[in-house]
XYZ file of C-alpha atoms in Angstrom:
275
model
C 86.471 -6.211 35.145
C 86.965 -7.992 32.185
C 85.584 -11.086 32.657
C 83.302 -9.048 34.258
C 82.012 -7.200 30.421
C 82.439 -10.880 28.649
C 80.712 -13.054 30.695
C 83.066 -16.201 31.103
C 83.271 -16.617 34.564
C 80.448 -16.683 36.605
C 81.265 -14.990 39.722
C 83.492 -12.051 39.960
C 84.427 -10.142 43.722
C 81.183 -12.035 44.678
C 78.781 -10.815 41.759
C 77.197 -12.939 38.671
C 78.074 -12.767 35.567
C 75.801 -11.105 33.004
C 73.449 -13.098 31.194
C 70.654 -12.969 29.693
C 67.681 -11.385 31.336
C 64.538 -13.594 32.315
C 61.361 -13.503 30.546
C 59.256 -11.785 32.853
C 61.514 -8.968 32.896
C 62.021 -7.925 28.826
C 57.918 -8.210 28.487
C 58.009 -11.515 26.200
C 56.514 -14.775 27.432
C 58.237 -17.451 28.928
C 58.110 -20.447 26.591
C 56.251 -23.315 27.236
C 53.474 -20.263 29.006
C 50.302 -19.810 27.816
C 50.414 -16.587 26.829
C 53.566 -18.117 24.649
C 51.463 -20.769 23.429
C 48.947 -17.995 23.467
C 50.471 -15.266 20.997
C 51.904 -18.203 18.845
C 48.367 -18.962 17.731
C 47.495 -15.637 17.276
C 50.899 -14.993 15.113
C 49.653 -18.054 12.086
C 45.808 -16.263 12.146
C 45.068 -15.713 9.066
C 43.813 -11.515 9.011
C 40.088 -11.528 8.298
C 40.506 -8.143 6.058
C 42.680 -10.571 3.418
C 40.008 -12.974 1.602
C 40.873 -16.112 3.671
C 37.689 -17.983 5.850
C 39.202 -17.492 9.501
C 39.455 -20.846 11.248
C 36.933 -19.198 14.702
C 33.619 -19.805 14.621
C 32.976 -15.481 14.381
C 34.568 -16.070 11.081
C 31.299 -18.472 9.151
C 28.699 -15.781 11.044
C 26.752 -14.033 7.832
C 25.569 -10.768 7.816
C 22.087 -11.288 7.504
C 18.909 -10.675 10.326
C 19.914 -12.312 13.471
C 17.892 -15.761 13.691
C 14.100 -16.019 14.714
C 14.419 -11.559 13.350
C 11.969 -11.286 10.093
C 14.280 -9.772 7.340
C 13.490 -5.924 7.153
C 10.516 -5.494 4.286
C 11.511 -2.213 1.476
C 9.509 -0.644 -1.010
C 10.318 -1.296 -4.563
C 12.880 0.697 -5.959
C 10.559 2.479 -8.383
C 8.174 3.895 -6.058
C 9.619 6.654 -5.233
C 10.118 7.798 -8.968
C 6.121 6.729 -9.642
C 5.153 8.591 -6.659
C 6.823 11.897 -8.125
C 5.295 11.357 -11.557
C 1.927 10.817 -9.812
C 2.411 14.522 -7.573
C 3.750 15.659 -11.177
C 0.408 15.108 -12.565
C -1.808 15.784 -10.226
C -0.370 18.808 -10.121
C -0.771 19.456 -13.653
C -4.178 18.507 -13.978
C -5.401 20.768 -10.721
C -3.826 23.823 -12.635
C -5.025 22.865 -16.023
C -8.974 22.513 -13.971
C -7.805 25.806 -12.664
C -6.775 27.827 -15.065
C -8.685 26.855 -17.857
C -5.812 25.304 -20.539
C -5.819 23.827 -23.209
C -5.962 19.805 -21.334
C -9.190 21.242 -19.860
C -10.637 21.126 -23.449
C -9.611 18.066 -24.565
C -9.979 15.970 -21.551
C -13.647 17.299 -22.179
C -13.906 16.428 -25.771
C -12.639 13.055 -24.223
C -14.963 12.778 -22.250
C -17.878 13.449 -24.198
C -16.829 10.548 -26.898
C -16.710 8.341 -24.224
C -20.102 8.627 -22.980
C -21.576 8.563 -26.020
C -20.393 6.181 -28.093
C -22.030 3.253 -28.844
C -21.106 -1.152 -28.106
C -19.180 -2.160 -28.532
C -16.326 1.109 -27.933
C -18.469 1.339 -24.596
C -20.290 -1.200 -22.847
C -24.157 -1.911 -22.150
C -25.443 0.484 -19.648
C -26.548 -1.699 -17.235
C -22.003 -3.259 -17.256
C -21.279 0.434 -17.430
C -23.321 1.073 -14.317
C -21.891 -1.725 -12.104
C -18.224 -1.143 -12.585
C -19.132 2.830 -11.849
C -20.878 1.805 -8.671
C -17.115 -0.269 -7.075
C -16.485 2.745 -6.072
C -19.722 3.312 -3.902
C -19.348 2.963 0.180
C -21.504 0.550 -0.264
C -18.964 -1.763 -1.985
C -15.533 -0.428 -1.374
C -15.752 -0.206 2.273
C -16.834 -3.787 3.605
C -13.752 -5.287 0.973
C -11.451 -2.664 2.716
C -13.076 -4.048 6.592
C -12.853 -7.506 5.844
C -9.298 -7.517 4.487
C -7.731 -5.103 7.882
C -9.523 -7.799 9.483
C -8.481 -10.771 7.940
C -4.992 -9.416 7.732
C -5.028 -8.066 11.485
C -6.659 -12.147 13.124
C -2.944 -13.916 10.941
C -0.437 -11.554 11.123
C -1.369 -10.425 14.842
C 0.062 -6.926 13.642
C -2.817 -4.230 14.066
C -0.216 -1.535 12.574
C -0.865 -2.365 8.892
C -4.492 -2.085 9.301
C -4.203 1.262 11.213
C -2.538 2.795 8.287
C -4.408 1.645 5.884
C -7.707 2.324 7.975
C -5.997 6.283 7.702
C -5.333 6.654 4.427
C -8.896 5.470 3.592
C -10.362 8.250 5.979
C -7.608 10.955 4.727
C -9.826 10.226 1.240
C -12.846 12.684 1.873
C -11.449 15.218 3.608
C -9.082 15.952 0.434
C -11.390 15.282 -2.229
C -13.995 17.048 -0.666
C -11.748 20.539 -0.128
C -10.368 19.642 -3.965
C -14.443 19.915 -5.040
C -15.287 23.001 -3.069
C -11.988 25.055 -4.655
C -12.382 23.826 -8.237
C -15.969 23.689 -8.519
C -15.463 22.083 -12.011
C -19.373 21.115 -13.903
C -19.828 18.086 -14.500
C -19.957 15.914 -18.125
C -24.625 16.613 -17.029
C -25.086 18.856 -14.947
C -23.716 19.923 -11.918
C -20.418 21.424 -10.499
C -17.511 20.082 -7.828
C -16.325 17.133 -9.989
C -12.685 17.681 -9.647
C -11.442 14.693 -8.612
C -13.691 12.120 -8.024
C -14.408 10.763 -4.984
C -15.843 7.377 -6.561
C -12.290 7.066 -7.790
C -10.025 8.288 -4.817
C -12.320 5.447 -2.658
C -11.836 2.166 -5.814
C -8.212 3.145 -5.420
C -7.272 3.466 -2.025
C -9.751 0.301 -0.829
C -8.555 -1.926 -3.749
C -5.237 -1.162 -3.255
C -5.121 -1.170 0.492
C -6.406 -4.621 0.866
C -4.718 -6.214 -2.045
C -1.463 -5.044 0.388
C -3.478 -5.400 3.049
C -3.465 -9.714 1.784
C -0.174 -9.540 0.464
C 1.078 -9.971 4.092
C -1.010 -13.233 4.358
C 0.146 -14.998 2.354
C 3.076 -17.455 3.413
C 5.750 -18.990 1.156
C 3.931 -21.363 -0.739
C 1.604 -18.961 -1.925
C 3.914 -16.021 -3.015
C 2.661 -17.422 -6.850
C -0.470 -15.164 -5.820
C 0.749 -11.955 -5.533
C 0.521 -11.005 -8.589
C -3.185 -11.921 -9.592
C -4.197 -10.199 -6.521
C -1.676 -6.766 -7.205
C -4.035 -7.441 -10.615
C -7.148 -7.482 -9.570
C -6.799 -4.801 -7.870
C -5.404 -2.957 -10.777
C -7.967 -4.469 -12.750
C -11.085 -3.121 -10.578
C -10.224 0.778 -10.048
C -9.674 1.049 -13.916
C -12.947 -0.582 -14.695
C -13.986 1.843 -12.001
C -12.307 5.291 -13.788
C -13.883 3.817 -17.387
C -17.168 3.035 -15.494
C -16.999 7.180 -13.733
C -16.529 8.373 -17.196
C -18.582 6.084 -19.924
C -21.720 6.711 -17.912
C -21.671 10.813 -17.507
C -19.893 10.800 -14.034
C -17.156 12.257 -14.076
C -14.527 13.485 -17.096
C -11.091 11.345 -17.595
C -9.396 14.111 -15.833
C -11.257 13.802 -12.531
C -10.505 10.440 -12.375
C -7.189 9.792 -13.133
C -6.407 12.961 -10.435
C -8.486 10.943 -7.912
C -5.561 8.055 -8.981
C -2.828 10.019 -8.747
C -4.213 11.346 -5.296
C -5.047 7.634 -4.032
C -1.288 6.215 -4.680
C 0.174 8.930 -2.914
C -1.603 7.874 -0.377
C -0.903 4.411 0.019
C 2.590 4.707 -0.436
C 3.156 6.523 2.431
C 0.767 3.888 4.986
C 2.476 1.307 3.209
C 5.995 2.789 4.327
C 5.007 3.166 7.645
C 3.665 -0.523 7.792
C 6.696 -1.927 6.936
C 8.716 0.129 8.967
C 7.052 -0.975 12.062
């Protein structure tokens, strides 16, 4: 029994001497087998969290979008603060006009001064009339329609065009509701001038047209982004100034319409980018 316990003899009473169990019974792979080489390779492979590059193809992949899939477009970070500011200004102007507050009196004084100003403080009458006409449906709607058609044919994506058309369709509904509720008198005669329908039409039409045309610009024409947006902003501002110079609206009417146009364009642009 002593030899059996110490393992000095191979056979004692017909029993084999004790020896280490084979690898297949201990759970360890047998040296030279495929599982042994695999475990040894994994033992020398660096962890992916240690910052060192991995030798496998998976470690060389980037975290960007899959090949062939366009990157997700996001709105600028300043969109939310500007939208909140536009909503605040629109609510403030509406409250002051409805309650006949001090801002309404100051607004009417400024509008009267701009209407009676002579050149060079104000442009000649034909030019101011031309600027005021930029908000007419006969001018703004064809511009937007051409941008809708061009963007849809170039990009084969009609969802952005539909979002822009929906924003334009909401303009007369919201403007008519505001005019009927407040019934503000105009600089010359009549009532129902807040907010301005011409200013809201110009803001949404020119702004939506610029956003749609931006989608058609390739990488070689990215330099045209800023001039295109500046052109839309200049046309909108010129239209509002022309409306005040000609006595068609007060300045607060135009400013409220610009805020309304921004609040209509931002959801349309966000929905178009998401789709």
